[in-house]
Tab-separated table of N, CA and C in Angstrom:
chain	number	residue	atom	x	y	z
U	1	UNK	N	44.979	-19.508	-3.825
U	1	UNK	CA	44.135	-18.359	-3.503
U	1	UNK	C	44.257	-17.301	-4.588
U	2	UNK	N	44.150	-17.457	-6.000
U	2	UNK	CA	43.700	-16.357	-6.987
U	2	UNK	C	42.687	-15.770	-6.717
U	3	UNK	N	41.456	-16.271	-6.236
U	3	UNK	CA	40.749	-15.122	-6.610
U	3	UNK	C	40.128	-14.971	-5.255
U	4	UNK	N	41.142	-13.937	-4.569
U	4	UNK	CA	40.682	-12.918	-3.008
U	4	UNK	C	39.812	-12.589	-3.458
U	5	UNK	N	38.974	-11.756	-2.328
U	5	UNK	CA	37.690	-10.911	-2.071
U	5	UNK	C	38.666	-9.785	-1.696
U	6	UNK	N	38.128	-8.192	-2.482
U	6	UNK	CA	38.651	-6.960	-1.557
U	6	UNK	C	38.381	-7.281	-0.201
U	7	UNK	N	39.413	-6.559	0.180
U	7	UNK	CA	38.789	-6.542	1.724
U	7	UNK	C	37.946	-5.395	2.667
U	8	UNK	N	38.053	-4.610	1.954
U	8	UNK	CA	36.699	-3.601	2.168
U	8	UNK	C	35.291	-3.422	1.247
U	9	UNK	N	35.101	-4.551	0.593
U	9	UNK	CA	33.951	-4.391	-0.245
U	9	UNK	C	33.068	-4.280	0.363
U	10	UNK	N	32.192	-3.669	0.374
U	10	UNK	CA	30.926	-2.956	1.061
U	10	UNK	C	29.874	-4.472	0.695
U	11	UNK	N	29.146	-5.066	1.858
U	11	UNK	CA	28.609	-6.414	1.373
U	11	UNK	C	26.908	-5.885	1.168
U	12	UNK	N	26.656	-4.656	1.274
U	12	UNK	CA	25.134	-4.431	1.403
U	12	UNK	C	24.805	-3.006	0.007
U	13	UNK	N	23.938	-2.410	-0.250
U	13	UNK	CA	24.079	-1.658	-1.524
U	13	UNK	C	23.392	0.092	-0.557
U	14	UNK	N	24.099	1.046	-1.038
U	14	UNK	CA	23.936	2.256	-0.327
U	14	UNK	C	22.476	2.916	-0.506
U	15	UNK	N	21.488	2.617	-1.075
U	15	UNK	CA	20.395	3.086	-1.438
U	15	UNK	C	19.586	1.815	-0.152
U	16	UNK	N	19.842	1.044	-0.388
U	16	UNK	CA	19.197	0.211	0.514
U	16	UNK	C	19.062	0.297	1.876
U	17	UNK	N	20.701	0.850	2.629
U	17	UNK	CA	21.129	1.157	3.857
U	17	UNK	C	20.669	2.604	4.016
U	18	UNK	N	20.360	3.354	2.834
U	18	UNK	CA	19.545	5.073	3.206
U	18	UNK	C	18.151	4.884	3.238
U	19	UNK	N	17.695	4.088	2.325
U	19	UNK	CA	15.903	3.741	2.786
U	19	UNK	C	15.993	3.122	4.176
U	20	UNK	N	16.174	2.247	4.337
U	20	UNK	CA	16.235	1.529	5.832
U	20	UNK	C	16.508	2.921	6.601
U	21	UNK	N	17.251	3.601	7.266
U	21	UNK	CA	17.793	4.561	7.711
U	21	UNK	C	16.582	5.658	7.362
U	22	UNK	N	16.138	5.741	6.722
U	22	UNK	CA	14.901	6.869	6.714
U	22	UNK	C	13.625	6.306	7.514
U	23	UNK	N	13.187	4.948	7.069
U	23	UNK	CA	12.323	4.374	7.842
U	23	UNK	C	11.903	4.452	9.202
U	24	UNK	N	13.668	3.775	10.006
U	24	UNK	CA	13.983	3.647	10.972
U	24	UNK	C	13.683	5.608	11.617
U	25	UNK	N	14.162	6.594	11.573
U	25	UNK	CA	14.510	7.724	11.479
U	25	UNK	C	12.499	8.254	11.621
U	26	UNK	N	11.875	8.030	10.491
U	26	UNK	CA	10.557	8.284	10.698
U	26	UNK	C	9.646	7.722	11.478
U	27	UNK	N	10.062	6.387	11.594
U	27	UNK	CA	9.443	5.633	13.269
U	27	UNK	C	9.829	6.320	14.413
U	28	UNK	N	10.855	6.871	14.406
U	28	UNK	CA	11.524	7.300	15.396
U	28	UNK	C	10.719	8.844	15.938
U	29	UNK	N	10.614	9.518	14.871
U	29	UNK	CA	10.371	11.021	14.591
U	29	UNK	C	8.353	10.758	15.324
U	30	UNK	N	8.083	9.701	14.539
U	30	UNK	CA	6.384	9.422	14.947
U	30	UNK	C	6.371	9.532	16.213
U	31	UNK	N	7.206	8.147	17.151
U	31	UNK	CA	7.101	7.699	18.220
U	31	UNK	C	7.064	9.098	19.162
U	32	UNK	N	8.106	9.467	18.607
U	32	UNK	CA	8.944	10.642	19.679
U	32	UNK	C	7.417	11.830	19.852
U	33	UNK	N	7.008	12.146	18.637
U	33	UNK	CA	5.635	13.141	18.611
U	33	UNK	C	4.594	12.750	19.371
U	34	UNK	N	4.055	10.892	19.267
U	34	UNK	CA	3.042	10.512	19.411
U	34	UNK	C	3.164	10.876	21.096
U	35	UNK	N	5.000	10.001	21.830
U	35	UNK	CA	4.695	9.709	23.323
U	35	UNK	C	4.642	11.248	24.026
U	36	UNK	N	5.306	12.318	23.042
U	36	UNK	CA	5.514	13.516	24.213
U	36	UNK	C	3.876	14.017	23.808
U	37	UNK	N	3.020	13.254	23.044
U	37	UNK	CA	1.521	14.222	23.557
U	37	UNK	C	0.535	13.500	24.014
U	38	UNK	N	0.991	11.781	24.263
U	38	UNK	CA	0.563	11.626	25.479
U	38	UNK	C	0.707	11.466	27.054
U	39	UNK	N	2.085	11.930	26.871
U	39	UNK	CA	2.554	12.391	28.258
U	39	UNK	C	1.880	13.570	28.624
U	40	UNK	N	1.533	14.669	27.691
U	40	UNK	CA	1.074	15.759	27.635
U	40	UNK	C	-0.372	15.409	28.525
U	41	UNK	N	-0.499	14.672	27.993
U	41	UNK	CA	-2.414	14.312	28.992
U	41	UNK	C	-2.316	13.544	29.927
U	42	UNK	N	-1.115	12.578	29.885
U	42	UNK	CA	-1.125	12.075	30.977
U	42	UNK	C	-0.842	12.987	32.400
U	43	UNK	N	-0.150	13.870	31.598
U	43	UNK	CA	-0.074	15.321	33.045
U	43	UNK	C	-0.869	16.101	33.519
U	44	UNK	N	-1.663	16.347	32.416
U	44	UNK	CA	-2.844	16.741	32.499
U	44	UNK	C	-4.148	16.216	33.712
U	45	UNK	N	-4.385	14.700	32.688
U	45	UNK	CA	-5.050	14.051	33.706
U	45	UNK	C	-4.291	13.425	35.501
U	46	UNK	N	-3.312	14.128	35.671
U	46	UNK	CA	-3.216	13.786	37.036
U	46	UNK	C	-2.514	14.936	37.914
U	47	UNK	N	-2.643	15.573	38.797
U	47	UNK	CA	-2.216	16.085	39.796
U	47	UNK	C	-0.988	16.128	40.391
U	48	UNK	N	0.413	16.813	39.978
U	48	UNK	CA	1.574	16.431	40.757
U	48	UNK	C	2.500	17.037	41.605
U	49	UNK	N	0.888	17.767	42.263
U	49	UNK	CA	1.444	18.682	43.573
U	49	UNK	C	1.711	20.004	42.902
């Protein structure tokens, strides 16, 4: 066994894991805007006493 692997070598590259992570983050940010304004009408369009 000469030639170990570190054992904390990071197996993925940090620019890659911050794009992904922004993506994810702006789907998130959309979703979140899109459902609270159509909940907004969905309250609208109905009556809840």
């Amino acid at each position: 066994m000469t030639d170990q692997k570190p054992l904390f070598k990071a197996p993925y590259d940090i620019k890659d894991v911050s794009a992904l992570f922004a993506i994810v983050a702006f789907v998130l940010i959309i979703s979140a805007i899109v459902g609270n304004n159509v909940f907004g009408l969905f309250q609208d369009s109905f009556n809840f006493g």
